[in-house]
Amino acid sequence: MTTNRWRMGFHLMPPTGWVNDPNGLCYFRGLYHVFHQYSPDWPNGSERGWGHATSPDLVHWTHHGMVIHQDIPEDANGAYSGSAYIVPGGGADGSDLLRLYYTGNVKEPGAHDYIYSGRQANEILIETTDGFDLGEKQVLLRNADYPDFCSCHVRDPKVWSQDGSLHMLLGARDMDDEGLALIMESQDGLSWTTASTVRPTSHFGFMWECPDRIALDGFEYLSFCPQGMAELPWANDLRDQSGYIPLPAAVKLIGCEHVNPALFRRWDFGFDFYAPQTFTDPQGRTILIGWMGLPEPPFDSAPDNLDWIHCLTVPRVLTRCEDGVVAMAPAPELEQLRGEQASFAHVDSAPAQTRTATLPAHRADIVVDGISGPFDLTLDGAARIAFADGELTLNFDDGAQGIGRGRQTRSVNVNALENLRVLVDNSALEIFANNGREAFSTRWFPTADQLDIAIQGTAEAARVWPMGDGMEGTY
Ligand code: FRU
């Protein structure tokens, strides 16, 4: 089933099939480009490559289908994740050149564990001067080019320029099952040598996926997705986690050999978030987009035999809080999709301090400011965001078979709840608390036609807008 009530209107997704990690994020020649991991024939085919979408404004998207296929020996089992780097004036005619770096995954035939033997991780480059017409694939790095202590798991290149050199950050697993990041260095973006490694001061997962280097107000962060985390008390039994470690003042990632895992902070406290990537746009904003999914989810994301699964988060603008926490706010451009403001009203039969609003569809932007004390916001009587006793919780009341499709409870400790922003986009929900210091992303599968919103507690203002469809025409 392709079209139905659960498709998103402002969360990027392809027309059919499977989407995972955002790749190659950039602003190039007047358009935002979002590439993404894509298996268009899912649930039938297993091809994995890059899909492509563009937007003039981060709101209205056009999807261009699958553009990087697994079609050379060096990416025979998947054109895996990677990033974009723009070379100013790098094109033959002196125009800018867009470079896409990704990992070609190859599984060799034979009896292999595909960890310590049998897998190739090739870093591959594709160049384009217009963002659409993609050049020949150039294989830049093979297993033999990585340090000997690496297992066959090395992937997800993120490339940037700093201090007169180009740097490529790669996620890796070593032969002792320690997760780490490799940093390669280059002058021309074609020939790369190993420069350094970034390791945790004590074991922190067996593999790090999708590493990224973020700089905000002169402070640097290492973002990555450690695997092998299920045993940790905060991990909700999930192998795969996504977060960042702030580096001390004046320390650059390219000079940093060790990071302190005690400082790891999750990007998102909800059910469905992984593999984020950032880029800097022409306004100088650092924008993050994540995958609203997980590699091994214990809950359902494609009920009723859908022929599509997952989506990406909305673009989130990052800012550094004084204590080093990175806050995330939906790109303000999304406000273009707001319709006429609807109002919250008190219903006489409800307890004092309860206000409700009903919207005709499950597409809304809800903003609650000036909250004090215990507070809760409920959608369709089933998805509840509640703050009490120093804990902010997202809960699906109806358990495994209901609206949450196996998603039940997620929570994080906070000192207070000051404000809430909730984006409802059919089966995607993004919740931002305390100006985006805490975010919860989740899928849910509401069946009612109308969206019922109820809030309870003390707040200075509660506003809600119906939201339009930025994906119109794409599917
Ligand atoms: C993360 C990831 C990456 C890999 C890609 C393959 O979700 O496993 O490490 O490049 O997905 O689709």
GROMACS .gro file of C-alpha atoms and ligand atoms in nm:
model
  487
    1MET     CA    1   0.000   0.000   0.000
    2THR     CA    2   0.167   0.322  -0.114
    3THR     CA    3  -0.063   0.605  -0.021
    4ASN     CA    4  -0.243   0.622   0.305
    5ARG     CA    5  -0.313   0.826   0.610
    6TRP     CA    6   0.027   0.757   0.762
    7ARG     CA    7   0.247   0.917   0.498
    8MET     CA    8   0.440   1.223   0.609
    9GLY     CA    9   0.389   1.577   0.478
   10PHE     CA   10   0.702   1.752   0.601
   11HIS     CA   11   0.930   1.468   0.703
   12LEU     CA   12   1.139   1.361   0.409
   13MET     CA   13   1.072   1.015   0.273
   14PRO     CA   14   1.090   0.844  -0.067
   15PRO     CA   15   0.776   0.737  -0.255
   16THR     CA   16   0.820   0.368  -0.173
   17GLY     CA   17   1.069   0.139  -0.009
   18TRP     CA   18   1.310   0.169   0.279
   19VAL     CA   19   1.499   0.481   0.393
   20ASN     CA   20   1.774   0.493   0.653
   21ASP     CA   21   2.066   0.730   0.714
   22PRO     CA   22   2.068   1.084   0.570
   23ASN     CA   23   2.377   1.120   0.344
   24GLY     CA   24   2.554   1.393   0.151
   25LEU     CA   25   2.372   1.682   0.319
   26CYS     CA   26   2.462   2.017   0.166
   27TYR     CA   27   2.344   2.342   0.013
   28PHE     CA   28   2.472   2.355  -0.345
   29ARG     CA   29   2.382   2.590  -0.630
   30GLY     CA   30   2.067   2.724  -0.471
   31LEU     CA   31   1.924   2.397  -0.344
   32TYR     CA   32   1.938   2.194  -0.029
   33HIS     CA   33   2.040   1.839  -0.118
   34VAL     CA   34   1.951   1.546   0.102
   35PHE     CA   35   2.073   1.209  -0.014
   36HIS     CA   36   1.981   0.907   0.194
   37GLN     CA   37   2.031   0.535   0.227
   38TYR     CA   38   1.765   0.378   0.014
   39SER     CA   39   1.631   0.034  -0.075
   40PRO     CA   40   1.356   0.123  -0.322
   41ASP     CA   41   1.217  -0.228  -0.363
   42TRP     CA   42   1.184  -0.300   0.007
   43PRO     CA   43   1.033  -0.527   0.135
   44ASN     CA   44   1.127  -0.739  -0.166
   45GLY     CA   45   1.465  -0.631  -0.302
   46SER     CA   46   1.780  -0.585  -0.098
   47GLU     CA   47   1.968  -0.328  -0.307
   48ARG     CA   48   2.111  -0.051  -0.088
   49GLY     CA   49   2.225   0.278  -0.237
   50TRP     CA   50   2.157   0.650  -0.226
   51GLY     CA   51   1.824   0.819  -0.289
   52HIS     CA   52   1.819   1.192  -0.359
   53ALA     CA   53   1.587   1.477  -0.268
   54THR     CA   54   1.621   1.852  -0.314
   55SER     CA   55   1.447   2.157  -0.175
   56PRO     CA   56   1.483   2.531  -0.222
   57ASP     CA   57   1.374   2.598   0.137
   58LEU     CA   58   1.400   2.285   0.360
   59VAL     CA   59   1.020   2.259   0.343
   60HIS     CA   60   0.912   2.173  -0.012
   61TRP     CA   61   1.089   1.863  -0.139
   62THR     CA   62   1.128   1.691  -0.472
   63HIS     CA   63   1.243   1.329  -0.468
   64HIS     CA   64   1.464   1.221  -0.757
   65GLY     CA   65   1.466   0.846  -0.693
   66MET     CA   66   1.770   0.627  -0.650
   67VAL     CA   67   2.082   0.793  -0.787
   68ILE     CA   68   2.377   0.589  -0.656
   69HIS     CA   69   2.343   0.216  -0.719
   70GLN     CA   70   2.560  -0.076  -0.611
   71ASP     CA   71   2.697  -0.124  -0.960
   72ILE     CA   72   3.077  -0.163  -0.941
   73PRO     CA   73   3.272  -0.449  -0.779
   74GLU     CA   74   3.381  -0.214  -0.498
   75ASP     CA   75   3.023  -0.146  -0.383
   76ALA     CA   76   2.868  -0.478  -0.485
   77ASN     CA   77   2.677  -0.520  -0.158
   78GLY     CA   78   2.573  -0.164  -0.095
   79ALA     CA   79   2.659   0.200  -0.157
   80TYR     CA   80   2.664   0.280   0.213
   81SER     CA   81   2.657   0.610   0.401
   82GLY     CA   82   2.873   0.912   0.341
   83SER     CA   83   2.888   1.287   0.311
   84ALA     CA   84   2.918   1.586   0.076
   85TYR     CA   85   3.208   1.826   0.045
   86ILE     CA   86   3.196   2.133  -0.178
   87VAL     CA   87   3.524   2.236  -0.341
   88PRO     CA   88   3.497   2.612  -0.407
   89GLY     CA   89   3.594   2.674  -0.770
   90GLY     CA   90   3.682   2.306  -0.807
   91GLY     CA   91   3.496   2.244  -1.132
   92ALA     CA   92   3.672   2.241  -1.472
   93ASP     CA   93   3.519   2.579  -1.560
   94GLY     CA   94   3.602   2.730  -1.224
   95SER     CA   95   3.256   2.671  -1.077
   96ASP     CA   96   3.206   2.490  -0.747
   97LEU     CA   97   3.238   2.114  -0.740
   98LEU     CA   98   3.029   1.885  -0.522
   99ARG     CA   99   3.207   1.575  -0.400
  100LEU     CA  100   3.016   1.281  -0.255
  101TYR     CA  101   3.218   1.036  -0.046
  102TYR     CA  102   3.064   0.704   0.056
  103THR     CA  103   3.153   0.350   0.161
  104GLY     CA  104   3.126   0.067  -0.088
  105ASN     CA  105   3.035  -0.247   0.105
  106VAL     CA  106   3.146  -0.583  -0.036
  107LYS     CA  107   3.087  -0.928   0.110
  108GLU     CA  108   3.325  -1.178  -0.040
  109PRO     CA  109   3.206  -1.532  -0.108
  110GLY     CA  110   3.329  -1.804   0.130
  111ALA     CA  111   3.309  -1.893   0.497
  112HIS     CA  112   3.353  -1.558   0.665
  113ASP     CA  113   3.233  -1.385   0.978
  114TYR     CA  114   3.228  -1.055   0.782
  115ILE     CA  115   3.379  -0.881   1.083
  116TYR     CA  116   3.742  -0.992   1.081
  117SER     CA  117   3.739  -1.138   0.731
  118GLY     CA  118   3.537  -1.139   0.411
  119ARG     CA  119   3.421  -0.779   0.399
  120GLN     CA  120   3.563  -0.490   0.200
  121ALA     CA  121   3.507  -0.130   0.304
  122ASN     CA  122   3.599   0.092   0.010
  123GLU     CA  123   3.581   0.469   0.030
  124ILE     CA  124   3.450   0.593  -0.303
  125LEU     CA  125   3.419   0.942  -0.454
  126ILE     CA  126   3.165   1.075  -0.702
  127GLU     CA  127   3.191   1.431  -0.836
  128THR     CA  128   2.921   1.653  -0.982
  129THR     CA  129   2.915   2.015  -1.091
  130ASP     CA  130   2.536   2.055  -1.086
  131GLY     CA  131   2.434   1.821  -0.803
  132PHE     CA  132   2.244   1.592  -1.039
  133ASP     CA  133   2.471   1.466  -1.314
  134LEU     CA  134   2.695   1.230  -1.120
  135GLY     CA  135   3.042   1.145  -1.253
  136GLU     CA  136   3.236   0.818  -1.255
  137LYS     CA  137   3.299   0.640  -0.928
  138GLN     CA  138   3.659   0.669  -0.807
  139VAL     CA  139   3.776   0.420  -0.545
  140LEU     CA  140   4.003   0.609  -0.305
  141LEU     CA  141   4.062   0.376  -0.011
  142ARG     CA  142   4.053   0.000   0.044
  143ASN     CA  143   4.095  -0.221   0.353
  144ALA     CA  144   4.475  -0.225   0.311
  145ASP     CA  145   4.479   0.154   0.348
  146TYR     CA  146   4.343   0.148   0.704
  147PRO     CA  147   4.559   0.078   1.009
  148ASP     CA  148   4.626  -0.293   1.078
  149PHE     CA  149   4.432  -0.287   1.404
  150CYS     CA  150   4.105  -0.226   1.215
  151SER     CA  151   3.857  -0.505   1.153
  152CYS     CA  152   3.667  -0.507   0.821
  153HIS     CA  153   3.417  -0.261   0.966
  154VAL     CA  154   3.530   0.087   0.861
  155ARG     CA  155   3.270   0.318   0.706
  156ASP     CA  156   3.063   0.635   0.678
  157PRO     CA  157   3.314   0.903   0.568
  158LYS     CA  158   3.249   1.259   0.681
  159VAL     CA  159   3.476   1.508   0.505
  160TRP     CA  160   3.556   1.866   0.601
  161SER     CA  161   3.827   2.127   0.562
  162GLN     CA  162   4.017   2.269   0.859
  163ASP     CA  163   4.357   2.429   0.918
  164GLY     CA  164   4.462   2.401   0.553
  165SER     CA  165   4.388   2.029   0.508
  166LEU     CA  166   4.098   1.805   0.428
  167HIS     CA  167   3.992   1.553   0.692
  168MET     CA  168   3.787   1.237   0.665
  169LEU     CA  169   3.626   1.094   0.976
  170LEU     CA  170   3.543   0.722   0.957
  171GLY     CA  171   3.364   0.496   1.204
  172ALA     CA  172   3.548   0.175   1.287
  173ARG     CA  173   3.565  -0.146   1.490
  174ASP     CA  174   3.908  -0.273   1.584
  175MET     CA  175   4.027  -0.635   1.605
  176ASP     CA  176   3.958  -0.628   1.982
  177ASP     CA  177   3.597  -0.514   1.928
  178GLU     CA  178   3.656  -0.161   2.042
  179GLY     CA  179   3.462   0.113   1.867
  180LEU     CA  180   3.664   0.413   1.750
  181ALA     CA  181   3.691   0.681   1.484
  182LEU     CA  182   3.972   0.714   1.230
  183ILE     CA  183   4.078   1.048   1.091
  184MET     CA  184   4.238   1.047   0.746
  185GLU     CA  185   4.405   1.353   0.597
  186SER     CA  186   4.443   1.483   0.242
  187GLN     CA  187   4.546   1.791   0.048
  188ASP     CA  188   4.354   1.720  -0.271
  189GLY     CA  189   4.058   1.513  -0.146
  190LEU     CA  190   4.174   1.219  -0.359
  191SER     CA  191   4.480   1.079  -0.189
  192TRP     CA  192   4.435   1.013   0.183
  193THR     CA  193   4.665   0.896   0.463
  194THR     CA  194   4.580   0.794   0.819
  195ALA     CA  195   4.639   1.085   1.052
  196SER     CA  196   4.500   0.981   1.389
  197THR     CA  197   4.246   0.782   1.585
  198VAL     CA  198   3.988   0.897   1.836
  199ARG     CA  199   3.923   0.638   2.106
  200PRO     CA  200   3.714   0.644   2.422
  201THR     CA  201   3.908   0.653   2.750
  202SER     CA  202   3.732   0.325   2.838
  203HIS     CA  203   3.533   0.071   2.632
  204PHE     CA  204   3.230   0.231   2.471
  205GLY     CA  205   3.069  -0.001   2.220
  206PHE     CA  206   3.225  -0.244   1.971
  207MET     CA  207   3.168  -0.028   1.662
  208TRP     CA  208   3.107   0.340   1.594
  209GLU     CA  209   2.887   0.425   1.297
  210CYS     CA  210   2.822   0.755   1.122
  211PRO     CA  211   3.075   0.978   1.301
  212ASP     CA  212   3.050   1.353   1.252
  213ARG     CA  213   3.247   1.653   1.370
  214ILE     CA  214   3.042   1.952   1.477
  215ALA     CA  215   3.172   2.300   1.562
  216LEU     CA  216   2.947   2.544   1.748
  217ASP     CA  217   3.068   2.879   1.883
  218GLY     CA  218   3.428   2.760   1.862
  219PHE     CA  219   3.360   2.440   2.058
  220GLU     CA  220   3.389   2.103   1.887
  221TYR     CA  221   3.182   1.788   1.933
  222LEU     CA  222   3.219   1.429   1.818
  223SER     CA  223   2.883   1.287   1.714
  224PHE     CA  224   2.865   0.912   1.655
  225CYS     CA  225   2.649   0.602   1.686
  226PRO     CA  226   2.809   0.345   1.916
  227GLN     CA  227   2.691  -0.016   1.880
  228GLY     CA  228   2.697  -0.272   2.159
  229MET     CA  229   2.531  -0.055   2.419
  230ALA     CA  230   2.227  -0.263   2.524
  231GLU     CA  231   2.367  -0.345   2.868
  232LEU     CA  232   2.404   0.016   2.977
  233PRO     CA  233   2.144   0.129   3.230
  234TRP     CA  234   2.010   0.411   3.012
  235ALA     CA  235   2.010   0.216   2.684
  236ASN     CA  236   1.650   0.084   2.686
  237ASP     CA  237   1.796  -0.256   2.587
  238LEU     CA  238   1.896  -0.117   2.247
  239ARG     CA  239   2.225  -0.218   2.085
  240ASP     CA  240   2.247   0.102   1.881
  241GLN     CA  241   2.270   0.450   2.029
  242SER     CA  242   2.327   0.796   1.888
  243GLY     CA  243   2.480   1.090   2.069
  244TYR     CA  244   2.774   1.322   2.106
  245ILE     CA  245   3.070   1.397   2.328
  246PRO     CA  246   3.168   1.763   2.378
  247LEU     CA  247   3.541   1.826   2.353
  248PRO     CA  248   3.707   2.047   2.613
  249ALA     CA  249   3.745   2.417   2.524
  250ALA     CA  250   4.009   2.480   2.255
  251VAL     CA  251   4.047   2.107   2.177
  252LYS     CA  252   3.996   2.016   1.812
  253LEU     CA  253   3.883   1.674   1.702
  254ILE     CA  254   4.177   1.653   1.461
  255GLY     CA  255   4.413   1.679   1.758
  256CYS     CA  256   4.212   1.470   1.999
  257GLU     CA  257   4.317   1.111   2.069
  258HIS     CA  258   4.073   1.032   2.348
  259VAL     CA  259   3.719   1.131   2.433
  260ASN     CA  260   3.547   1.078   2.766
  261PRO     CA  261   3.244   0.847   2.730
  262ALA     CA  262   3.107   0.971   3.064
  263LEU     CA  263   3.021   1.291   2.876
  264PHE     CA  264   2.819   1.111   2.604
  265ARG     CA  265   2.476   1.268   2.565
  266ARG     CA  266   2.204   1.116   2.351
  267TRP     CA  267   2.078   1.334   2.070
  268ASP     CA  268   1.723   1.218   2.117
  269PHE     CA  269   1.537   1.044   2.397
  270GLY     CA  270   1.251   0.901   2.188
  271PHE     CA  271   1.203   0.566   2.018
  272ASP     CA  272   1.307   0.631   1.659
  273PHE     CA  273   1.631   0.818   1.601
  274TYR     CA  274   1.969   0.714   1.461
  275ALA     CA  275   2.252   0.806   1.225
  276PRO     CA  276   2.218   1.187   1.218
  277GLN     CA  277   2.437   1.400   0.994
  278THR     CA  278   2.503   1.774   1.003
  279PHE     CA  279   2.600   2.037   0.749
  280THR     CA  280   2.650   2.412   0.751
  281ASP     CA  281   2.423   2.617   0.530
  282PRO     CA  282   2.497   2.953   0.363
  283GLN     CA  283   2.355   3.139   0.663
  284GLY     CA  284   2.616   2.968   0.879
  285ARG     CA  285   2.360   2.753   1.056
  286THR     CA  286   2.456   2.400   1.158
  287ILE     CA  287   2.164   2.181   1.058
  288LEU     CA  288   2.113   1.822   1.170
  289ILE     CA  289   1.891   1.564   1.005
  290GLY     CA  290   1.850   1.219   1.159
  291TRP     CA  291   1.697   0.891   1.052
  292MET     CA  292   1.365   0.829   1.230
  293GLY     CA  293   1.436   0.462   1.261
  294LEU     CA  294   1.677   0.212   1.415
  295PRO     CA  295   1.888  -0.070   1.270
  296GLU     CA  296   1.727  -0.337   1.490
  297PRO     CA  297   1.398  -0.195   1.618
  298PRO     CA  298   1.197  -0.405   1.859
  299PHE     CA  299   0.879  -0.229   1.741
  300ASP     CA  300   0.679  -0.207   1.421
  301SER     CA  301   0.729   0.075   1.171
  302ALA     CA  302   0.535  -0.063   0.873
  303PRO     CA  303   0.202  -0.199   0.991
  304ASP     CA  304  -0.067  -0.321   0.751
  305ASN     CA  305   0.178  -0.437   0.482
  306LEU     CA  306   0.293  -0.090   0.385
  307ASP     CA  307   0.540  -0.084   0.097
  308TRP     CA  308   0.733   0.201   0.254
  309ILE     CA  309   0.912   0.231   0.586
  310HIS     CA  310   1.073   0.511   0.789
  311CYS     CA  311   1.141   0.879   0.723
  312LEU     CA  312   1.399   1.141   0.819
  313THR     CA  313   1.358   1.399   1.095
  314VAL     CA  314   1.283   1.758   1.007
  315PRO     CA  315   1.595   1.973   0.969
  316ARG     CA  316   1.702   2.082   1.318
  317VAL     CA  317   1.910   2.394   1.379
  318LEU     CA  318   2.178   2.333   1.641
  319THR     CA  319   2.285   2.579   1.907
  320ARG     CA  320   2.525   2.541   2.194
  321CYS     CA  321   2.387   2.603   2.543
  322GLU     CA  322   2.615   2.758   2.805
  323ASP     CA  323   2.674   2.423   2.973
  324GLY     CA  324   2.782   2.264   2.642
  325VAL     CA  325   2.454   2.081   2.574
  326VAL     CA  326   2.348   2.106   2.208
  327ALA     CA  327   1.991   2.226   2.167
  328MET     CA  328   1.792   2.143   1.853
  329ALA     CA  329   1.508   2.349   1.707
  330PRO     CA  330   1.304   2.271   1.396
  331ALA     CA  331   1.422   2.493   1.108
  332PRO     CA  332   1.208   2.810   1.126
  333GLU     CA  333   1.127   2.766   0.754
  334LEU     CA  334   0.879   2.497   0.858
  335GLU     CA  335   0.653   2.770   0.993
  336GLN     CA  336   0.564   2.843   0.627
  337LEU     CA  337   0.345   2.535   0.644
  338ARG     CA  338   0.138   2.667   0.933
  339GLY     CA  339  -0.228   2.729   0.851
  340GLU     CA  340  -0.465   2.945   1.049
  341GLN     CA  341  -0.406   2.919   1.422
  342ALA     CA  342  -0.659   2.702   1.603
  343SER     CA  343  -0.747   2.761   1.964
  344PHE     CA  344  -0.732   2.567   2.285
  345ALA     CA  345  -1.042   2.577   2.498
  346HIS     CA  346  -1.137   2.466   2.843
  347VAL     CA  347  -1.401   2.197   2.845
  348ASP     CA  348  -1.642   2.232   3.138
  349SER     CA  349  -1.656   1.861   3.204
  350ALA     CA  350  -1.277   1.834   3.223
  351PRO     CA  351  -1.069   1.902   3.535
  352ALA     CA  352  -0.948   2.259   3.588
  353GLN     CA  353  -0.630   2.341   3.399
  354THR     CA  354  -0.726   2.108   3.115
  355ARG     CA  355  -0.742   2.263   2.771
  356THR     CA  356  -0.821   2.084   2.450
  357ALA     CA  357  -0.806   2.145   2.077
  358THR     CA  358  -0.916   1.935   1.785
  359LEU     CA  359  -0.766   1.956   1.437
  360PRO     CA  360  -0.912   1.802   1.123
  361ALA     CA  361  -0.600   1.596   1.046
  362HIS     CA  362  -0.284   1.461   1.206
  363ARG     CA  363  -0.063   1.746   1.094
  364ALA     CA  364   0.007   2.009   1.356
  365ASP     CA  365   0.262   2.238   1.516
  366ILE     CA  366   0.192   2.276   1.888
  367VAL     CA  367   0.377   2.533   2.100
  368VAL     CA  368   0.335   2.562   2.477
  369ASP     CA  369   0.530   2.835   2.658
  370GLY     CA  370   0.574   2.944   3.017
  371ILE     CA  371   0.508   2.605   3.173
  372SER     CA  372   0.546   2.572   3.549
  373GLY     CA  373   0.506   2.265   3.761
  374PRO     CA  374   0.375   1.925   3.653
  375PHE     CA  375   0.240   1.926   3.301
  376ASP     CA  376   0.115   1.686   3.041
  377LEU     CA  377   0.012   1.690   2.678
  378THR     CA  378  -0.185   1.402   2.530
  379LEU     CA  379  -0.252   1.325   2.164
  380ASP     CA  380  -0.556   1.116   2.071
  381GLY     CA  381  -0.583   1.007   2.433
  382ALA     CA  382  -0.293   0.767   2.376
  383ALA     CA  383   0.042   0.941   2.327
  384ARG     CA  384   0.131   1.130   2.643
  385ILE     CA  385   0.421   1.364   2.711
  386ALA     CA  386   0.437   1.430   3.082
  387PHE     CA  387   0.663   1.619   3.319
  388ALA     CA  388   0.655   1.538   3.691
  389ASP     CA  389   0.907   1.482   3.969
  390GLY     CA  390   1.208   1.578   3.760
  391GLU     CA  391   1.126   1.335   3.481
  392LEU     CA  392   1.003   1.402   3.130
  393THR     CA  393   0.829   1.098   2.984
  394LEU     CA  394   0.681   0.994   2.652
  395ASN     CA  395   0.434   0.713   2.693
  396PHE     CA  396   0.196   0.520   2.472
  397ASP     CA  397  -0.082   0.415   2.705
  398ASP     CA  398  -0.218   0.138   2.491
  399GLY     CA  399   0.090  -0.080   2.476
  400ALA     CA  400   0.210  -0.328   2.222
  401GLN     CA  401  -0.085  -0.368   1.989
  402GLY     CA  402  -0.199  -0.007   1.984
  403ILE     CA  403  -0.103   0.326   1.846
  404GLY     CA  404   0.262   0.288   1.949
  405ARG     CA  405   0.300  -0.053   1.781
  406GLY     CA  406   0.522  -0.181   2.057
  407ARG     CA  407   0.657   0.154   2.172
  408GLN     CA  408   0.582   0.210   2.539
  409THR     CA  409   0.788   0.443   2.757
  410ARG     CA  410   1.092   0.667   2.717
  411SER     CA  411   1.208   0.922   2.972
  412VAL     CA  412   1.485   1.160   3.066
  413ASN     CA  413   1.562   1.346   3.388
  414VAL     CA  414   1.521   1.724   3.362
  415ASN     CA  415   1.523   1.994   3.629
  416ALA     CA  416   1.213   2.162   3.492
  417LEU     CA  417   0.987   2.180   3.191
  418GLU     CA  418   0.966   2.537   3.062
  419ASN     CA  419   0.828   2.489   2.713
  420LEU     CA  420   0.723   2.225   2.463
  421ARG     CA  421   0.702   2.212   2.085
  422VAL     CA  422   0.535   1.915   1.922
  423LEU     CA  423   0.535   1.848   1.548
  424VAL     CA  424   0.268   1.602   1.443
  425ASP     CA  425   0.305   1.473   1.087
  426ASN     CA  426   0.072   1.177   1.047
  427SER     CA  427   0.282   0.883   1.173
  428ALA     CA  428   0.585   1.094   1.272
  429LEU     CA  429   0.602   1.287   1.600
  430GLU     CA  430   0.888   1.511   1.707
  431ILE     CA  431   0.882   1.660   2.054
  432PHE     CA  432   1.117   1.938   2.166
  433ALA     CA  433   1.134   2.038   2.533
  434ASN     CA  434   1.313   2.330   2.698
  435ASN     CA  435   1.398   2.506   2.371
  436GLY     CA  436   1.522   2.181   2.223
  437ARG     CA  437   1.762   2.069   2.497
  438GLU     CA  438   1.560   1.748   2.506
  439ALA     CA  439   1.404   1.594   2.197
  440PHE     CA  440   1.194   1.281   2.151
  441SER     CA  441   1.135   1.141   1.802
  442THR     CA  442   0.888   0.865   1.754
  443ARG     CA  443   0.667   0.696   1.503
  444TRP     CA  444   0.305   0.623   1.599
  445PHE     CA  445   0.011   0.502   1.399
  446PRO     CA  446  -0.306   0.695   1.485
  447THR     CA  447  -0.628   0.568   1.334
  448ALA     CA  448  -0.870   0.851   1.416
  449ASP     CA  449  -0.949   1.107   1.146
  450GLN     CA  450  -0.916   1.406   1.377
  451LEU     CA  451  -0.623   1.495   1.599
  452ASP     CA  452  -0.727   1.547   1.962
  453ILE     CA  453  -0.487   1.745   2.178
  454ALA     CA  454  -0.531   1.783   2.554
  455ILE     CA  455  -0.299   1.972   2.786
  456GLN     CA  456  -0.310   1.978   3.160
  457GLY     CA  457  -0.105   2.203   3.389
  458THR     CA  458   0.001   2.564   3.419
  459ALA     CA  459   0.129   2.740   3.108
  460GLU     CA  460   0.130   3.103   2.995
  461ALA     CA  461   0.037   3.025   2.634
  462ALA     CA  462  -0.063   2.725   2.427
  463ARG     CA  463  -0.089   2.765   2.052
  464VAL     CA  464  -0.154   2.520   1.771
  465TRP     CA  465  -0.152   2.541   1.393
  466PRO     CA  466  -0.258   2.286   1.134
  467MET     CA  467   0.035   2.212   0.905
  468GLY     CA  468   0.042   2.185   0.526
  469ASP     CA  469   0.212   1.934   0.301
  470GLY     CA  470   0.566   2.009   0.180
  471MET     CA  471   0.593   1.672   0.006
  472GLU     CA  472   0.302   1.746  -0.225
  473GLY     CA  473   0.369   1.620  -0.575
  474THR     CA  474   0.655   1.398  -0.461
  475TYR     CA  475   0.431   1.096  -0.417
  476FRU     C1  476   2.386   0.306   0.995
  476FRU     C2  477   2.447   0.219   0.887
  476FRU     C3  478   2.581   0.276   0.839
  476FRU     C4  479   2.590   0.217   0.701
  476FRU     C5  480   2.448   0.221   0.654
  476FRU     C6  481   2.408   0.110   0.562
  476FRU     O1  482   2.247   0.294   1.002
  476FRU     O2  483   2.463   0.087   0.933
  476FRU     O3  484   2.689   0.245   0.922
  476FRU     O4  485   2.676   0.291   0.620
  476FRU     O5  486   2.368   0.216   0.770
  476FRU     O6  487   2.278   0.131   0.513
   0.00000   0.00000   0.00000
